[in-house]
Coordinates of C-alpha atoms in Angstrom, one line a residue:
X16 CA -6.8 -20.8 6.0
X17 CA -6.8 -17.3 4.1
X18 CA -3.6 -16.2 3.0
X19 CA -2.3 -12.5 3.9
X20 CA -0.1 -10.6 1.7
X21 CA 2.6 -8.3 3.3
X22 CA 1.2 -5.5 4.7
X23 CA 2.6 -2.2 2.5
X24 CA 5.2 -0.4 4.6
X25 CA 4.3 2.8 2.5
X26 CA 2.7 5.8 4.2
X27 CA 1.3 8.8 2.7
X28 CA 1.6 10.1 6.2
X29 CA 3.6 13.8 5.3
X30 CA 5.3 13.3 9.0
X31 CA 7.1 10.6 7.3
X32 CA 9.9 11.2 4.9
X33 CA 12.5 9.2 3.3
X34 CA 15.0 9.4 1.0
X35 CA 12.6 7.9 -1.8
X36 CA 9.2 8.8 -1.3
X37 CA 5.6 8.6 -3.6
X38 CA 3.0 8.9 -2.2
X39 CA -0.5 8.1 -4.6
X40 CA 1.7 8.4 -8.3
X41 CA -0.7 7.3 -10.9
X42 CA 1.0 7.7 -14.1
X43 CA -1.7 6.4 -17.8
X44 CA -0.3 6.3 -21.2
X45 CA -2.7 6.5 -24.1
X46 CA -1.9 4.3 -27.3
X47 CA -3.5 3.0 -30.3
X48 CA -4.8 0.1 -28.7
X49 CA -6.4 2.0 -25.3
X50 CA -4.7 3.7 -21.9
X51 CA -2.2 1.8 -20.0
X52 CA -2.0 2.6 -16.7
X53 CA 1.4 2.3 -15.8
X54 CA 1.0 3.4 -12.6
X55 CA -1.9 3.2 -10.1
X56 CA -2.0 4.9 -7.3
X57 CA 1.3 3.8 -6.1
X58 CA 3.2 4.8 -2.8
X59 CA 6.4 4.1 -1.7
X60 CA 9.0 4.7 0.9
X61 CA 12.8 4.5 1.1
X62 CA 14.5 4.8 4.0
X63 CA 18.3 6.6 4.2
X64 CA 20.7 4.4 3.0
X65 CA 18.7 1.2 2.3
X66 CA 19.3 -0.8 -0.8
X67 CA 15.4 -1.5 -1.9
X68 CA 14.4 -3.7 -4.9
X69 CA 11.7 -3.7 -7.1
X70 CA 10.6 -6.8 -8.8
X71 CA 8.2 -8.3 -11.3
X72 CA 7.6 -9.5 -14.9
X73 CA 7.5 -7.0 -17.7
X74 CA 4.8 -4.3 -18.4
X75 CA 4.5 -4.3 -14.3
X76 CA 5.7 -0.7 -14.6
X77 CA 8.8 -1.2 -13.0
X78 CA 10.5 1.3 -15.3
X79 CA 7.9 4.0 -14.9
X80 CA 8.1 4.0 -11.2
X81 CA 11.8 4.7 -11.8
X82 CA 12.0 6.8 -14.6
X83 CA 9.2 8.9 -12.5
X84 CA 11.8 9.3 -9.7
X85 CA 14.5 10.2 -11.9
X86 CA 11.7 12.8 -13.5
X87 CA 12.3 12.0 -16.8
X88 CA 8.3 10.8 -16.5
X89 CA 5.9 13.4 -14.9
X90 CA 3.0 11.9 -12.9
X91 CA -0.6 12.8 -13.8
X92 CA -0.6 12.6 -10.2
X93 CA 0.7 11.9 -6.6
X94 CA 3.7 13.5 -5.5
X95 CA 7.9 12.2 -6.1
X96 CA 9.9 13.5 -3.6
X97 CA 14.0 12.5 -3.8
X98 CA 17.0 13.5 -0.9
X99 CA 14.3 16.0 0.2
X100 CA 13.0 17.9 -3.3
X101 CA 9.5 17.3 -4.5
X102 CA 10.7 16.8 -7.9
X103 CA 7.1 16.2 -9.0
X104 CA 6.4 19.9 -8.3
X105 CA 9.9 21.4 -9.9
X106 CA 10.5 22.5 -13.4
X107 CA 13.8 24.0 -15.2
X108 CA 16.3 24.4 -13.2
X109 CA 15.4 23.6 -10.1
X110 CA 14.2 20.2 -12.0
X111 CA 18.0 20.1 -13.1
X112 CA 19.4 20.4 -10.1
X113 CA 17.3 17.8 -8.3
X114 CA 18.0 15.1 -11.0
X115 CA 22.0 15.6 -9.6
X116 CA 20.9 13.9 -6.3
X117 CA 20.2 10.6 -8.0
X118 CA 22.5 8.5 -10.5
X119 CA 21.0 6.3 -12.7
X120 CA 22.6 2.8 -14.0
X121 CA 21.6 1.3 -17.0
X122 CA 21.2 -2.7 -18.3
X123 CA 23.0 -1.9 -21.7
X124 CA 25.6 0.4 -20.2
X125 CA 25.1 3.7 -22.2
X126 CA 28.9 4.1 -23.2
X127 CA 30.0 6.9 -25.4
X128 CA 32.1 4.4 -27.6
X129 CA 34.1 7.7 -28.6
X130 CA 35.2 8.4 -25.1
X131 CA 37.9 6.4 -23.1
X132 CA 36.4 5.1 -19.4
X133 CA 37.7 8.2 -17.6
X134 CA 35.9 10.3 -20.2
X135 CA 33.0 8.7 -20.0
X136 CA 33.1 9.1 -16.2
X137 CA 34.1 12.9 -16.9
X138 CA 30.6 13.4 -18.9
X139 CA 28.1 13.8 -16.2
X140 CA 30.7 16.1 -14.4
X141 CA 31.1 18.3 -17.8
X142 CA 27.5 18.4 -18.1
X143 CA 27.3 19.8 -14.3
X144 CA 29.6 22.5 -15.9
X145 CA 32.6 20.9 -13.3
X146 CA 36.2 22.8 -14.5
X147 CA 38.6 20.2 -16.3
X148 CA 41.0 19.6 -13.7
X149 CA 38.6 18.6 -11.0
X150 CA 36.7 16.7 -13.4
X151 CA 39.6 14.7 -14.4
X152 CA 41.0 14.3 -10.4
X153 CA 37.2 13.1 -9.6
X154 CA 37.0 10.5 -12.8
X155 CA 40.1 8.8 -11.6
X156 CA 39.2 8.7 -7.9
X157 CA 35.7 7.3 -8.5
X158 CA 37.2 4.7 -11.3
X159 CA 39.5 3.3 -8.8
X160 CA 36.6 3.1 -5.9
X161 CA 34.9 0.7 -7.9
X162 CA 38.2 -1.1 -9.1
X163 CA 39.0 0.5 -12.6
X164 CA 42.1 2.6 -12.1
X165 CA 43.6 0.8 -14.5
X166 CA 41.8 0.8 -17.3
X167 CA 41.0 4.7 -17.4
X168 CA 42.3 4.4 -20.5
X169 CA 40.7 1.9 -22.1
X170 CA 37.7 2.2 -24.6
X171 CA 34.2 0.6 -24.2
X172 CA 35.1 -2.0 -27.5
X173 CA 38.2 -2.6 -25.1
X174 CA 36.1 -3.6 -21.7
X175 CA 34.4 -6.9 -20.3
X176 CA 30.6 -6.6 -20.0
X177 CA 31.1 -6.2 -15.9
X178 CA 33.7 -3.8 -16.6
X179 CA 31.0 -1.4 -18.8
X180 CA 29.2 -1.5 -15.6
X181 CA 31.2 -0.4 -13.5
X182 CA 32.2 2.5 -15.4
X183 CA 28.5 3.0 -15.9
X184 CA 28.4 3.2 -12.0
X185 CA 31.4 5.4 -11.9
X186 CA 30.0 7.5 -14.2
X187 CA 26.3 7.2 -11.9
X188 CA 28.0 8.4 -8.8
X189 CA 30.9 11.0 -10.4
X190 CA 28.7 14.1 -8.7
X191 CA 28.2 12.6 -5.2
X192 CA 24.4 11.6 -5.8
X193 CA 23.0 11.2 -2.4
X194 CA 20.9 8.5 -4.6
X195 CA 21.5 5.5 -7.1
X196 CA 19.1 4.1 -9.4
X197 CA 19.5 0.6 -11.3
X198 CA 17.3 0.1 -14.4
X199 CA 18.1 -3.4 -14.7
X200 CA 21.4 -3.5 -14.4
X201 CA 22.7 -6.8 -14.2
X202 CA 19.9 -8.5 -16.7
X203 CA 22.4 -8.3 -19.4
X204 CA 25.3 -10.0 -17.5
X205 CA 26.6 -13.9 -16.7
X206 CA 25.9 -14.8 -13.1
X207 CA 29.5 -14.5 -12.0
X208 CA 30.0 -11.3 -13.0
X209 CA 26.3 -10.4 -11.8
X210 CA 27.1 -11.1 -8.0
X211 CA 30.5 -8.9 -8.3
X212 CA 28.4 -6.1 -9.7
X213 CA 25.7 -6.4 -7.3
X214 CA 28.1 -6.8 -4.4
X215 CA 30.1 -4.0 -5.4
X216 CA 26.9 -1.9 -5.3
X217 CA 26.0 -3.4 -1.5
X218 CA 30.0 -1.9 -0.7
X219 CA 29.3 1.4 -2.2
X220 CA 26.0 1.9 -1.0
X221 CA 27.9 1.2 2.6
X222 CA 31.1 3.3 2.2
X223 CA 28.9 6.4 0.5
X224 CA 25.9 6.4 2.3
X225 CA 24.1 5.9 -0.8
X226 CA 20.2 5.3 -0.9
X227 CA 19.8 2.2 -3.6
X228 CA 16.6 1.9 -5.4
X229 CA 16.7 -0.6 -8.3
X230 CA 14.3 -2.8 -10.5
X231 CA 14.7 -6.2 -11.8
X232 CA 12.8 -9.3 -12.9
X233 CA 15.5 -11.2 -10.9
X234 CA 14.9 -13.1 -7.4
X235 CA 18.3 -13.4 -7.0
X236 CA 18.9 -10.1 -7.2
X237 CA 16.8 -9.4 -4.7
X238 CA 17.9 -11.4 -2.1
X239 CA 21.2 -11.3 -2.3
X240 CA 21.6 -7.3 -1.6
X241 CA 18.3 -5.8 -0.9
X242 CA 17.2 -4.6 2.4
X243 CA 13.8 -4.3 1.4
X244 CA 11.7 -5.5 -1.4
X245 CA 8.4 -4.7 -3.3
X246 CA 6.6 -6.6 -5.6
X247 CA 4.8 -5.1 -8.5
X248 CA 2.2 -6.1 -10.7
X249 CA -0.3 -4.2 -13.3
X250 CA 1.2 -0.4 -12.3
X251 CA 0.8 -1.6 -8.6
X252 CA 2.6 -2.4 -5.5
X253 CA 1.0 -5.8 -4.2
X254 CA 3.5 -6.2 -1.2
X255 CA 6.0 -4.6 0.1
X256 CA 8.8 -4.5 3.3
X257 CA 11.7 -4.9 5.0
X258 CA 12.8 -8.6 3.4
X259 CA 12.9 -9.9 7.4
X260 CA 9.0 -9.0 7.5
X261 CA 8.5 -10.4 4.1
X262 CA 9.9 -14.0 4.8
X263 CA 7.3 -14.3 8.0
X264 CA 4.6 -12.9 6.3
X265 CA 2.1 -15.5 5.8
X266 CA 0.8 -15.8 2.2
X267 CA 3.9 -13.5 1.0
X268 CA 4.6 -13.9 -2.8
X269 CA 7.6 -12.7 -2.3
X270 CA 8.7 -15.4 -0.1
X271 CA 7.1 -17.9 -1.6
X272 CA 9.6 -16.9 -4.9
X273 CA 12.4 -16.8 -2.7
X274 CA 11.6 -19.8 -1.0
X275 CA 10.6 -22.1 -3.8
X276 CA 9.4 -25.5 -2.3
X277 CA 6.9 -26.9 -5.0
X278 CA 3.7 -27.8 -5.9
X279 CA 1.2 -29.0 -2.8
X280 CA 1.1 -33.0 -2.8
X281 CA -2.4 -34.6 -3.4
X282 CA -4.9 -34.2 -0.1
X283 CA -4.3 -37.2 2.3
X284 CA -6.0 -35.3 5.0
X285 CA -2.7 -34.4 6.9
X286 CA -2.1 -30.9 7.9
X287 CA 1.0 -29.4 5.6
X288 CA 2.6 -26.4 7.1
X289 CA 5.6 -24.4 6.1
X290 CA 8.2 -23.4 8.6
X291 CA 10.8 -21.0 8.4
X292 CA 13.8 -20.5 9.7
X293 CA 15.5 -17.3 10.8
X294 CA 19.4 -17.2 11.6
X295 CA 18.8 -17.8 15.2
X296 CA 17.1 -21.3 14.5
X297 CA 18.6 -22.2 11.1
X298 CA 21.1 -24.4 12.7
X299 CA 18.6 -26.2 15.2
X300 CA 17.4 -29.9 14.9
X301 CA 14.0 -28.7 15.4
X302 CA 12.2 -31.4 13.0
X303 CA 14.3 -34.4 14.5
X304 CA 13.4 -33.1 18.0
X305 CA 10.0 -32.2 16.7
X306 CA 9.7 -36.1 15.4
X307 CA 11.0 -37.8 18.8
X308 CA 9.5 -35.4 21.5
X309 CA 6.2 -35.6 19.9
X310 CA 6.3 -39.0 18.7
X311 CA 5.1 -38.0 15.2
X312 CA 6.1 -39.4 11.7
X313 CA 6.8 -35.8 10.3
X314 CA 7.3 -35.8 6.4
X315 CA 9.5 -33.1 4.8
X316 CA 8.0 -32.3 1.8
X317 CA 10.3 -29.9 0.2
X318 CA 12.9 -27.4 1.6
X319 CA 15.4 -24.8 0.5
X320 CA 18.0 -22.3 2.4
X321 CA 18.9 -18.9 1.0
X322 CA 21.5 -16.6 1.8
X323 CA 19.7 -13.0 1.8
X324 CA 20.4 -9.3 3.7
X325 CA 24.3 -9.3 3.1
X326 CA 24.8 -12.4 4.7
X327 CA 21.4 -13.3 6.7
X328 CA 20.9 -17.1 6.2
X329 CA 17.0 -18.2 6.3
X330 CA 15.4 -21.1 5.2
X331 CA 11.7 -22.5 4.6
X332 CA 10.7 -26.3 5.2
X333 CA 7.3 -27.7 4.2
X334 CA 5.9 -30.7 6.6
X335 CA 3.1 -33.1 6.4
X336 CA 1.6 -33.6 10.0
X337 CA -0.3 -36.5 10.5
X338 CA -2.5 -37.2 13.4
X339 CA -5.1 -35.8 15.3
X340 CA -6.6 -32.4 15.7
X341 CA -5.3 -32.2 18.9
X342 CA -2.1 -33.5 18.2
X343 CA -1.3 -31.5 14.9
X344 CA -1.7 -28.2 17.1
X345 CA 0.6 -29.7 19.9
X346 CA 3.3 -30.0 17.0
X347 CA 2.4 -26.4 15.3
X348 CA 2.8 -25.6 19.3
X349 CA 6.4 -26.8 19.7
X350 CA 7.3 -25.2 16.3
X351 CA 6.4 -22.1 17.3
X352 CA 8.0 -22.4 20.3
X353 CA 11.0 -22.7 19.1
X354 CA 11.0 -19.6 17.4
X355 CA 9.8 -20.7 14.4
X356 CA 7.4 -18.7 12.2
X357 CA 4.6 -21.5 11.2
X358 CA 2.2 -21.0 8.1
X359 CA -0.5 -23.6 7.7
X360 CA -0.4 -24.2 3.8
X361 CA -3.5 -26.9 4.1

């Protein structure tokens, strides 16, 4: 059976505006060795107040796509438009200006080793040309929203690698940036201190209204905060979508690396399907009731749970169905009556 990717939720469509939106960016870098084309023709859309990831291996152009939303890479062309300015079109200060809508987080941090927390929190206001006092009244309220009050302080040489990150988010989101961007940010972190970072992000991103866009090479990244999800590869977006269209896409990649059951078994001519589970069914005996209504010796060939979407849990099950024609589509019947979402595998 042909496998479909996940239809792309972007839309070049001007009627339809995001937070976050390109719309055909094609960005080619010339070297020594030839032109790299970093980006190819790629569109995208962000709605207000999502938390969207971006993921895939190195040289997908991953950090193109963001560094052309933060402008600090022009497109050769396509249009980047951010909390409403086409900053693809700006220049000067208009261009200066627009970058102040979106914060950027780092993976190594970006600490002034000079400056004390608070002062590197102060630095993106005394760039913005904010007065001393305010500066300083804003520094501490934003270092004690994401749980540093008490090491204001404290130089980077004195701080925990989560604790860089979080003043590297303080610092992000010191001029009330109606957007946050995360160049890798957790890559350089243990997994503990990973899932307080990323959760931490989820909470502000609720509490502030903040649109998230952020990269990684990291699945579990993805599903442990994203609402949506693109997959890149070779400057382009191969799937992309809200992560509860992703999951039931048949022939999603994206799902398939979430939902990591395995290689296929050698052909015994059965019918192997794979069955997921969405929070309404994930606590159902469907395969025991599958087995003993039907009267089939269902094998379970792999399976694996996740918790994604803040909380959402969702789980994928590969079967081997024996029998006959007739009888295999009587069981992918009942499945799909029971509100599962069925993919025949072979």
């Amino acid at each position: 059976m042909p496998r479909r990717a996940a239809t792309p939720r972007a839309s070049s469509d001007p009627r339809r505006t995001g937070v976050i939106d390109l719309v055909e960016v094609s960005k080619t870098f010339r070297t020594p060795g030839g032109e790299v084309h970093a980006l190819d023709h790629v569109s995208l859309h962000v709605e207000p107040g999502e938390i969207f990831g971006i993921v895939g291996q190195s040289g997908a152009g991953k950090s193109t796509l963001i560094r052309t939303v933060n402008a600090l890479e022009q497109p050769d062309s396509g249009t980047v438009t951010v909390a409403g300015a086409t900053i693809s079109e700006l220049r000067g200060k208009e261009l200066r200006e627009a970058r102040r809508r979106a914060g950027m987080i780092f993976q190594h941090f970006n600490l002034l080793s000079s400056r004390t927390a608070l002062g590197n929190v102060e630095l993106t206001l005394e760039i913005a040309g904010t007065g001393r006092g305010a500066r300083r009244r804003r520094a501490q309220e934003i270092l004690d929203l994401v749980g540093l009050a008490d090491r204001a302080d404290a130089y980077p040489a004195q701080l925990s690698g989560g604790q860089k990150q979080r003043v590297g988010i303080a610092r992000a989101l010191a001029d009330n940036p109606r957007v946050l961007l995360s160049d890798e940010a957790t890559s350089a972190l243990d997994p503990e201190t990973t899932r307080s970072v990323l959760d931490l992000i989820r909470r502000l991103s609720r509490e502030l209204g903040l649109t998230v866009l952020l990269i990684t090479h990291e699945m579990d990244v993805i599903k442990r905060i994203c609402d949506s999800a693109a997959l890149m590869e070779h400057g382009r977006i191969i799937e992309n979508g809200a992560m509860e269209q992703l999951i039931t896409t048949p022939g999603s990649r994206l799902a398939a690396a979430l939902f990591e059951l395995g290689e296929l078994p050698p052909d015994r001519g059965h019918r192997i399907v794979d069955i997921t589970f969405t929070k309404q069914t994930s606590s159902e005996p469907v395969i025991a009731k599958l087995a003993r209504d039907q009267g089939i010796d269902v094998a379970i060939l792999g399976a694996a749970i996740e918790t994604i979407h803040g909380g959402t849990q969702t789980g994928r099950t590969r079967l081997e169905i024996p029998g006959s024609a007739d009888e295999v589509e009587r069981a992918l019947t009942y499945l799909r009556e029971q509100g599962l979402f069925v993919e025949v595998v072979r």
